[in-house]
Coordinates of C-alpha atoms in Angstrom, one line a residue:
M1 CA 97.5 163.0 201.9
L2 CA 94.4 160.7 202.2
S3 CA 94.0 158.5 205.3
E4 CA 94.6 154.8 205.1
S5 CA 91.0 154.0 206.0
L6 CA 89.8 156.1 203.0
L7 CA 92.3 154.5 200.6
Q8 CA 91.2 151.1 201.8
K9 CA 87.6 152.0 201.1
A10 CA 88.5 153.5 197.7
G11 CA 90.5 150.4 196.8
I12 CA 87.4 148.2 197.4
M13 CA 85.2 150.5 195.3
V14 CA 87.8 150.3 192.4
I15 CA 87.9 146.5 192.6
N16 CA 84.1 146.3 192.5
Q17 CA 83.5 148.8 189.7
I18 CA 86.6 148.5 187.5
G19 CA 88.3 145.2 188.6
L20 CA 91.7 146.9 189.2
D21 CA 93.5 145.8 192.3
F22 CA 95.4 148.4 194.4
P23 CA 96.9 146.6 197.4
R24 CA 98.6 148.5 200.1
N25 CA 102.0 148.7 198.2
K26 CA 100.2 150.5 195.4
W27 CA 98.2 153.0 197.5
N28 CA 100.5 155.8 196.3
D29 CA 99.3 155.2 192.7
L30 CA 95.7 154.9 193.9
E31 CA 95.9 158.1 195.8
R32 CA 97.5 159.9 192.9
G33 CA 94.7 158.8 190.6
I34 CA 91.9 159.6 192.9
L35 CA 93.2 163.1 193.7
S36 CA 93.8 163.9 189.9
A37 CA 90.3 162.8 189.1
A38 CA 88.8 164.7 192.0
R39 CA 90.7 167.8 190.9
E40 CA 89.5 167.6 187.3
L41 CA 85.9 167.1 188.5
G42 CA 86.1 169.9 191.1
K43 CA 85.3 167.6 194.0
G44 CA 87.9 168.9 196.4
E45 CA 91.0 167.1 197.7
T46 CA 90.5 166.8 201.5
D47 CA 89.7 163.5 203.2
Q48 CA 86.1 164.7 203.8
D49 CA 85.8 165.8 200.1
I50 CA 86.9 162.5 198.8
S51 CA 84.8 160.6 201.4
D52 CA 81.7 162.5 200.3
W53 CA 82.4 161.8 196.7
L54 CA 82.9 158.1 197.3
S55 CA 80.3 157.7 200.0
N56 CA 77.7 155.9 197.9
G57 CA 80.3 153.3 196.7
L58 CA 79.0 153.6 193.1
L59 CA 80.3 156.4 190.9
N60 CA 78.2 157.7 188.0
R61 CA 79.6 156.8 184.6
G62 CA 81.1 160.2 183.9
D63 CA 83.1 160.3 187.2
L64 CA 84.1 156.7 186.7
E65 CA 85.4 157.3 183.2
I66 CA 87.6 160.2 184.4
L67 CA 88.9 158.1 187.3
I68 CA 89.7 155.2 185.0
N69 CA 91.8 157.5 182.8
Y70 CA 94.0 158.3 185.8
L71 CA 94.2 154.7 187.2
T72 CA 95.0 152.9 183.9
V73 CA 98.2 153.1 181.9
G74 CA 97.9 153.6 178.2
E75 CA 101.4 152.3 177.4
T76 CA 101.6 150.0 174.4
F77 CA 103.1 149.8 171.0
F78 CA 102.8 147.9 167.7
F79 CA 104.2 144.4 167.5
R80 CA 104.7 144.2 171.3
E81 CA 105.7 140.8 172.9
K82 CA 107.0 138.8 169.9
P83 CA 106.5 135.2 171.2
G84 CA 102.7 135.6 171.3
L85 CA 102.6 137.2 167.8
D86 CA 104.9 134.5 166.3
A87 CA 102.6 131.8 167.7
F88 CA 99.6 133.6 166.2
K89 CA 101.2 134.1 162.8
N90 CA 103.1 130.8 162.4
H91 CA 100.9 128.3 164.1
I92 CA 97.5 129.3 165.3
I93 CA 96.1 131.1 162.3
P94 CA 97.6 128.7 159.7
G95 CA 96.1 125.8 161.7
I96 CA 92.6 127.4 161.7
I97 CA 92.8 128.3 158.0
N98 CA 93.9 124.8 157.0
E99 CA 91.0 123.4 158.9
R100 CA 88.3 125.8 157.4
Q101 CA 89.7 126.4 154.0
G102 CA 86.9 125.7 151.4
K103 CA 84.3 125.3 154.2
E104 CA 83.0 128.1 156.4
Q105 CA 85.8 130.5 156.0
Y106 CA 85.7 132.7 159.1
L107 CA 88.0 133.9 161.9
R108 CA 86.9 135.4 165.3
I109 CA 89.6 137.2 167.4
W110 CA 89.2 139.3 170.5
S111 CA 91.8 141.8 171.8
A112 CA 90.6 142.3 175.4
G113 CA 92.0 145.4 177.1
C114 CA 93.2 146.8 173.8
C115 CA 94.2 150.2 175.2
T116 CA 94.8 152.6 172.3
G117 CA 94.5 150.0 169.5
E118 CA 98.1 149.1 168.7
E119 CA 97.5 145.4 169.5
P120 CA 94.4 144.8 167.4
Y121 CA 95.8 146.7 164.5
T122 CA 99.0 144.6 164.7
L123 CA 96.8 141.5 164.5
A124 CA 94.9 142.9 161.5
I125 CA 98.2 143.6 159.8
L126 CA 99.5 140.0 160.5
L127 CA 96.2 138.6 159.1
S128 CA 96.6 140.7 156.0
E129 CA 100.1 139.4 155.5
I130 CA 99.4 135.7 155.9
I131 CA 96.0 135.2 154.2
P132 CA 96.3 135.8 150.5
D133 CA 92.5 135.4 149.9
I134 CA 91.6 137.5 152.9
T135 CA 88.6 139.1 151.1
K136 CA 87.0 135.7 150.9
W137 CA 87.1 135.3 154.7
N138 CA 84.6 136.6 157.2
I139 CA 86.9 138.1 159.9
S140 CA 85.7 139.5 163.2
L141 CA 88.4 141.3 165.1
L142 CA 86.9 142.7 168.3
A143 CA 88.9 145.1 170.5
T144 CA 87.5 146.1 173.9
D145 CA 88.6 148.4 176.7
T146 CA 87.0 150.0 179.7
N147 CA 88.6 153.4 178.9
A148 CA 86.6 155.4 176.3
T149 CA 89.4 157.9 175.8
F150 CA 91.7 155.1 174.8
L151 CA 89.1 153.7 172.4
N152 CA 88.5 157.1 170.8
K153 CA 92.2 157.4 170.0
A154 CA 92.2 153.8 168.7
Q155 CA 89.3 154.5 166.4
A156 CA 91.1 157.6 165.0
G157 CA 94.1 155.3 164.2
V158 CA 96.7 158.0 164.4
Y159 CA 100.0 157.3 166.2
S160 CA 103.3 159.0 167.0
A161 CA 106.7 157.5 166.2
W162 CA 107.0 156.2 169.7
S163 CA 104.3 153.6 169.0
F164 CA 106.6 152.1 166.2
R165 CA 109.6 151.5 168.3
E166 CA 109.5 147.8 167.6
T167 CA 108.0 148.0 164.1
D168 CA 109.8 147.2 160.9
P169 CA 110.0 150.5 158.9
N170 CA 108.8 148.6 155.8
V171 CA 105.6 147.6 157.7
R172 CA 105.0 151.2 158.7
E173 CA 105.5 152.4 155.2
K174 CA 103.0 149.8 153.9
Y175 CA 100.2 150.1 156.4
F176 CA 100.3 153.7 157.5
T177 CA 100.3 157.1 155.8
P178 CA 102.0 160.3 157.1
A179 CA 99.7 162.6 159.1
G180 CA 101.9 165.6 160.0
K181 CA 104.4 164.3 162.5
N182 CA 102.3 161.2 163.1
W183 CA 101.1 158.2 161.1
E184 CA 97.6 157.0 160.3
I185 CA 96.6 153.4 159.8
V186 CA 95.3 152.8 156.2
P187 CA 91.5 152.4 155.8
R188 CA 91.5 148.7 154.9
I189 CA 93.2 147.8 158.1
K190 CA 91.2 150.2 160.2
K191 CA 88.0 148.7 158.9
M192 CA 89.0 145.2 160.0
V193 CA 88.8 146.2 163.7
T194 CA 85.6 146.9 165.7
F195 CA 86.2 148.8 169.0
S196 CA 83.8 148.5 171.9
L197 CA 83.6 149.4 175.5
L198 CA 83.7 146.4 177.8
N199 CA 84.6 146.1 181.5
L200 CA 86.1 142.6 182.1
A201 CA 85.3 142.9 185.8
T202 CA 81.6 143.9 185.6
D203 CA 80.2 143.3 182.1
K204 CA 78.6 140.1 180.9
Y205 CA 80.5 137.8 178.5
P206 CA 80.4 135.7 176.5
S207 CA 77.4 137.3 174.9
I208 CA 76.0 137.5 171.4
Q209 CA 75.0 141.1 172.1
S210 CA 78.6 142.2 172.7
N211 CA 80.0 139.8 170.1
T212 CA 82.2 138.2 172.7
N213 CA 81.0 134.6 171.9
A214 CA 82.7 131.8 170.0
M215 CA 86.1 133.3 169.7
D216 CA 89.0 131.5 168.0
V217 CA 91.7 133.5 169.8
I218 CA 91.6 135.9 172.8
F219 CA 94.5 138.2 173.4
C220 CA 94.5 139.7 176.9
R221 CA 98.0 140.9 177.7
N222 CA 99.3 143.1 180.5
V223 CA 95.7 143.5 181.9
L224 CA 95.1 140.6 184.3
M225 CA 98.2 141.6 186.3
Y226 CA 96.2 144.5 187.7
F227 CA 93.3 142.2 188.9
T228 CA 92.9 140.4 192.2
P229 CA 93.6 136.7 192.2
N230 CA 89.9 135.9 192.4
Q231 CA 89.1 138.3 189.5
I232 CA 91.8 136.7 187.4
K233 CA 90.3 133.3 188.0
L234 CA 86.8 134.5 187.1
T235 CA 88.0 136.3 184.0
G236 CA 89.9 133.1 182.9
K237 CA 86.7 131.0 183.3
L238 CA 84.7 133.6 181.3
F239 CA 87.4 133.6 178.6
F240 CA 87.2 129.8 178.5
Q241 CA 83.4 130.0 177.9
S242 CA 83.9 132.7 175.3
L243 CA 86.2 130.5 173.2
T244 CA 85.1 128.0 170.6
E245 CA 86.3 124.4 171.0
K246 CA 90.1 124.3 170.5
G247 CA 90.3 128.1 170.9
W248 CA 93.4 129.9 172.2
F249 CA 93.9 132.3 175.1
I250 CA 97.1 134.4 174.9
P251 CA 98.1 136.3 178.0
S252 CA 101.4 138.1 178.6
S253 CA 104.3 136.0 179.6
V254 CA 104.3 137.6 183.1
E255 CA 100.7 136.6 183.6
L256 CA 101.2 132.9 183.0
N257 CA 99.9 130.9 186.0
D258 CA 98.3 127.5 185.6
T259 CA 96.6 127.9 189.0
F260 CA 94.5 130.7 187.6
F261 CA 93.6 129.1 184.4
T262 CA 92.7 125.5 185.4
D263 CA 90.1 125.0 182.7
F264 CA 92.8 125.4 180.0
T265 CA 95.6 123.2 178.7
S266 CA 99.0 124.9 178.6
L267 CA 101.0 124.3 175.5
K268 CA 104.5 125.4 174.5
V269 CA 104.6 126.9 171.0
E270 CA 108.0 128.2 169.7
N271 CA 109.3 130.4 172.5
G272 CA 106.1 130.9 174.5
I273 CA 103.6 129.1 176.5
F274 CA 99.9 129.7 175.8
Y275 CA 96.5 128.2 176.8
R276 CA 94.1 126.2 174.7
K277 CA 90.5 125.1 175.3
L278 CA 90.6 121.4 174.6
P279 CA 88.2 118.5 175.3
K280 CA 89.8 116.1 177.8
S281 CA 89.8 113.4 175.1
D282 CA 92.0 115.6 172.9
I283 CA 94.5 116.8 175.4
M284 CA 97.1 114.1 175.3
K285 CA 97.0 113.6 171.5
A286 CA 97.1 117.4 170.9
I287 CA 100.2 118.1 172.9
P288 CA 102.7 116.3 170.6
V289 CA 100.9 117.6 167.5
I290 CA 100.8 121.2 168.5
N291 CA 104.6 121.3 169.4
K292 CA 105.4 120.4 165.8
I293 CA 105.6 123.3 163.3
V294 CA 102.3 123.7 161.5
P295 CA 103.0 124.4 157.8
K296 CA 102.6 128.1 157.1
Y297 CA 99.7 129.3 155.0
P298 CA 101.2 130.4 151.6
A299 CA 102.7 133.8 151.8
K300 CA 100.9 136.7 150.0
K301 CA 101.7 136.8 146.2
K302 CA 59.7 155.5 173.7
P303 CA 60.2 158.9 172.7
A304 CA 59.2 159.8 169.1
I305 CA 60.9 157.3 167.0
Q306 CA 61.9 158.0 163.4
T307 CA 60.5 155.2 161.2
D308 CA 60.8 154.2 157.5
S309 CA 57.5 154.7 155.7
R310 CA 58.5 151.9 153.4
Q311 CA 58.4 149.3 156.2
N312 CA 55.7 146.7 155.6
L313 CA 57.3 143.7 157.2
N314 CA 54.8 142.2 159.6
P315 CA 56.0 138.6 160.3
Q316 CA 53.5 135.9 159.6
E317 CA 51.9 134.5 162.7
K318 CA 51.5 130.9 163.6
T319 CA 50.2 129.0 166.6
V320 CA 52.0 127.4 169.4
D321 CA 51.8 123.6 169.3
L322 CA 51.7 122.5 172.9
K323 CA 51.4 123.8 176.5
L324 CA 54.3 123.1 178.9
T325 CA 53.7 120.6 181.7
P326 CA 55.1 121.3 185.2
D327 CA 58.0 118.9 184.5
Q328 CA 58.9 120.8 181.3
Q329 CA 58.7 124.1 183.2
F330 CA 61.2 122.7 185.7
S331 CA 63.4 121.7 182.8
I332 CA 63.4 125.2 181.6
L333 CA 64.7 126.5 185.0
E334 CA 67.5 123.9 184.8
I335 CA 68.3 124.9 181.2
T336 CA 68.5 128.6 182.2
R337 CA 70.8 127.7 185.0
L338 CA 73.1 125.7 182.6
Y339 CA 73.1 128.6 180.2
N340 CA 74.0 131.2 182.9
K341 CA 76.9 129.1 184.1
G342 CA 78.3 128.7 180.6
A343 CA 77.5 125.0 180.2
Y344 CA 76.4 125.4 176.7
Q345 CA 76.8 121.9 175.3
Q346 CA 74.7 120.5 178.2
C347 CA 72.2 123.3 177.8
I348 CA 71.9 122.3 174.1
E349 CA 71.2 118.7 175.0
D350 CA 68.5 119.6 177.5
C351 CA 66.9 122.1 175.1
L352 CA 66.7 119.4 172.4
S353 CA 65.2 117.0 174.9
V354 CA 62.4 119.5 175.8
L355 CA 61.8 120.4 172.2
K356 CA 61.0 116.8 171.4
K357 CA 57.8 117.3 173.4
T358 CA 57.1 120.9 172.5
T359 CA 58.5 122.4 169.3
S360 CA 57.5 126.0 169.9
E361 CA 58.6 127.1 173.3
L362 CA 60.1 130.5 173.0
K363 CA 62.4 130.4 176.0
V364 CA 63.9 127.0 175.1
L365 CA 64.5 127.9 171.5
T366 CA 66.1 131.2 172.5
L367 CA 68.5 129.5 174.9
L368 CA 69.3 126.8 172.3
I369 CA 70.2 129.4 169.7
K370 CA 72.3 131.4 172.1
S371 CA 74.1 128.2 173.2
Y372 CA 74.8 127.2 169.6
A373 CA 76.1 130.7 168.8
N374 CA 78.3 130.8 171.9
L375 CA 79.9 127.6 170.7
G376 CA 80.4 129.0 167.2
K377 CA 77.9 126.6 165.7
L378 CA 76.2 129.3 163.6
G379 CA 74.6 127.0 161.1
E380 CA 72.7 125.2 163.9
A381 CA 71.9 128.6 165.5
L382 CA 70.3 129.8 162.3
E383 CA 68.4 126.6 161.7
Y384 CA 66.6 126.9 165.0
G385 CA 66.4 130.7 164.5
D386 CA 64.2 130.0 161.6
K387 CA 61.9 127.9 163.8
L388 CA 61.9 130.6 166.4
L389 CA 60.6 133.2 164.0
E390 CA 57.7 130.9 163.0
I391 CA 56.0 130.9 166.3
N392 CA 53.3 133.4 167.1
N393 CA 54.9 135.0 170.2
A394 CA 58.3 135.7 168.6
G395 CA 58.8 139.4 169.1
A396 CA 61.4 142.0 168.6
D397 CA 64.0 140.2 170.8
S398 CA 63.7 137.1 168.6
F399 CA 64.3 139.0 165.4
Y400 CA 67.2 141.0 167.0
L401 CA 68.8 137.7 168.1
Y402 CA 68.4 136.4 164.6
A403 CA 70.0 139.5 163.1
T404 CA 73.1 139.2 165.4
I405 CA 73.7 135.7 164.2
L406 CA 73.4 136.7 160.6
M407 CA 75.9 139.5 161.2
E408 CA 78.4 136.9 162.6
K409 CA 77.9 135.0 159.3
N410 CA 78.5 138.3 157.4
E411 CA 75.0 138.2 155.9
Q412 CA 74.4 141.9 156.4
E413 CA 71.4 142.3 154.1
R414 CA 69.5 139.6 155.8
A415 CA 70.4 141.0 159.1
E416 CA 69.0 144.4 158.1
T417 CA 65.7 142.7 157.0
A418 CA 65.5 141.0 160.4
L419 CA 66.1 144.3 162.2
K420 CA 63.4 146.0 160.2
K421 CA 61.0 143.3 161.3
A422 CA 62.1 143.8 164.9
L423 CA 61.4 147.5 164.7
Y424 CA 58.1 146.9 163.0
L425 CA 57.0 144.8 166.0
D426 CA 58.6 147.3 168.5
P427 CA 59.7 150.7 167.3
H428 CA 61.2 151.3 170.7
H429 CA 63.6 148.3 170.6
I430 CA 66.9 149.9 171.6
L431 CA 69.3 147.2 170.6
S432 CA 67.8 146.8 167.2
H433 CA 68.2 150.6 166.6
L434 CA 71.8 150.4 167.8
L435 CA 72.7 147.5 165.5
H436 CA 70.9 148.9 162.6
G437 CA 72.7 152.2 163.0
N438 CA 76.0 150.4 163.2
I439 CA 75.3 148.5 159.9
A440 CA 74.3 151.8 158.2
K441 CA 77.5 153.4 159.4
R442 CA 79.5 150.6 157.9
K443 CA 77.8 151.0 154.6
G444 CA 78.5 154.7 154.6
D445 CA 74.8 155.7 155.0
H446 CA 75.3 158.2 157.7
R447 CA 71.8 159.7 157.5
I448 CA 70.2 156.4 158.4
A449 CA 72.9 155.7 160.9
Q450 CA 72.3 159.0 162.7
K451 CA 68.5 158.4 162.6
H452 CA 69.0 155.1 164.5
F453 CA 71.6 156.5 166.9
K454 CA 69.3 159.4 167.7
N455 CA 66.5 157.0 168.5
V456 CA 68.9 155.1 170.8
K457 CA 69.8 158.3 172.6
D458 CA 66.1 159.4 173.0
L459 CA 65.0 155.9 174.3
L460 CA 67.9 155.7 176.7
S461 CA 67.0 159.1 178.1
T462 CA 64.0 157.4 179.8
F463 CA 66.3 155.1 181.8
N464 CA 68.5 155.7 184.8
D465 CA 72.2 154.9 184.0
E466 CA 72.1 151.8 186.3
D467 CA 68.9 150.4 184.8
I468 CA 69.3 147.1 182.9
V469 CA 68.1 147.5 179.3
P470 CA 65.6 144.7 178.4
G471 CA 66.9 142.0 176.2
S472 CA 70.5 143.1 176.6
E473 CA 71.8 140.3 178.9
G474 CA 72.7 142.7 181.7
L475 CA 73.9 145.8 179.9
T476 CA 72.9 148.9 181.7
A477 CA 71.6 152.1 180.1
G478 CA 74.8 153.9 181.0
R479 CA 76.9 151.4 179.3
L480 CA 74.7 151.5 176.1
K481 CA 75.0 155.3 176.1
E482 CA 78.7 154.9 176.0
L483 CA 78.5 152.4 173.2
K484 CA 76.3 154.7 171.2
E485 CA 78.7 157.6 171.7
L486 CA 81.6 155.4 170.6
L487 CA 79.7 154.2 167.4
S488 CA 78.4 157.6 166.4

């Protein structure tokens, strides 16, 4: 049995590195998880053994991954918690579709803490059922978790009968195929979901790099209950920033607590209460509207880098218009502060003010583009992206940023061209290799995908796991290694 002082120390480490809260009444669970992980890793099980293992307070990624496996519960199933799914199917998605039909037809959804994938695949099935012209829509369905083992199972898409305990047999027959004693999700539904590692307690979001920006709906159910109150409040604020205007946040019914989510407006829809990001001017007029039934959408009737010898894509260089004055330099510091705190609209206004005096400032344009993208204003982001690429100090980071926005607009070929330009400027640009490899994998070009993934692996080998990768908005080399493994 581990001492109380050691369990207290371990509990602090778990909060800081994973975000999970193990108060005194859960120390038995914490002890069981630590000892199981230590046993698997061959660390020993005495107080001294465990103390030596945890002495630095920062576990390496391999040890942390195994510990997470023993501390998190992978218990979920398809079509879990009906009220949230009914609101999604009957109100939220039809409302968005009615608004965007015939305009920019896109949807952005995030399943945060997706476990083994039952929730995001459920959402994909529902979208397939209620959108008859779904192939004409650009749908991004992101599913994240901190547990790589769970994500690997989710990507495989194979489930036992126990995962279907609340699923209509007709749905299972339609969207799954038998795989021995199990069932495998059909390819067209599997392709709708993108799985990625993300730690809600320590990773940066919203971020264009992790595709966690400008979401229409965020599901995060039965996850926040394991966090400390302060971590719940912080996560709620970051979710608020990650949503587009009028976006929805759907927690579990047991996680509803207005004191934690003060930025949101709570609204009753059918048999549940959910949170919405509304401007103050819209709150009062939105409440009576949203409680009415929205008509349903019609039912369905530095190492050696492998390069491409064909690349000849040197971007045209142009000159910068003006030098920055001290006042403008001070404005950039304020703009950076606004961006970092998630005040994207104010950041945009300040950027535009500075750009009236200097049209080619790289830092200002970059923050302007990221702010527009984080608010879901992709047209404006691309407009200023074009301006960004015209200036003479636009480097690989600029072309990578441009490519990520193009991917959000489902313009894959243009994104590939931008990435080739990025890699022409800097063959060692890790993020461009990673995104290019992911695109190639989606297209079924596994040779090109593996070339880029190998480059990522080789380049990351020059970093320590805790090193921040340049241009990644805070992603460590260790985290990118995990992402590469998940993709490849």
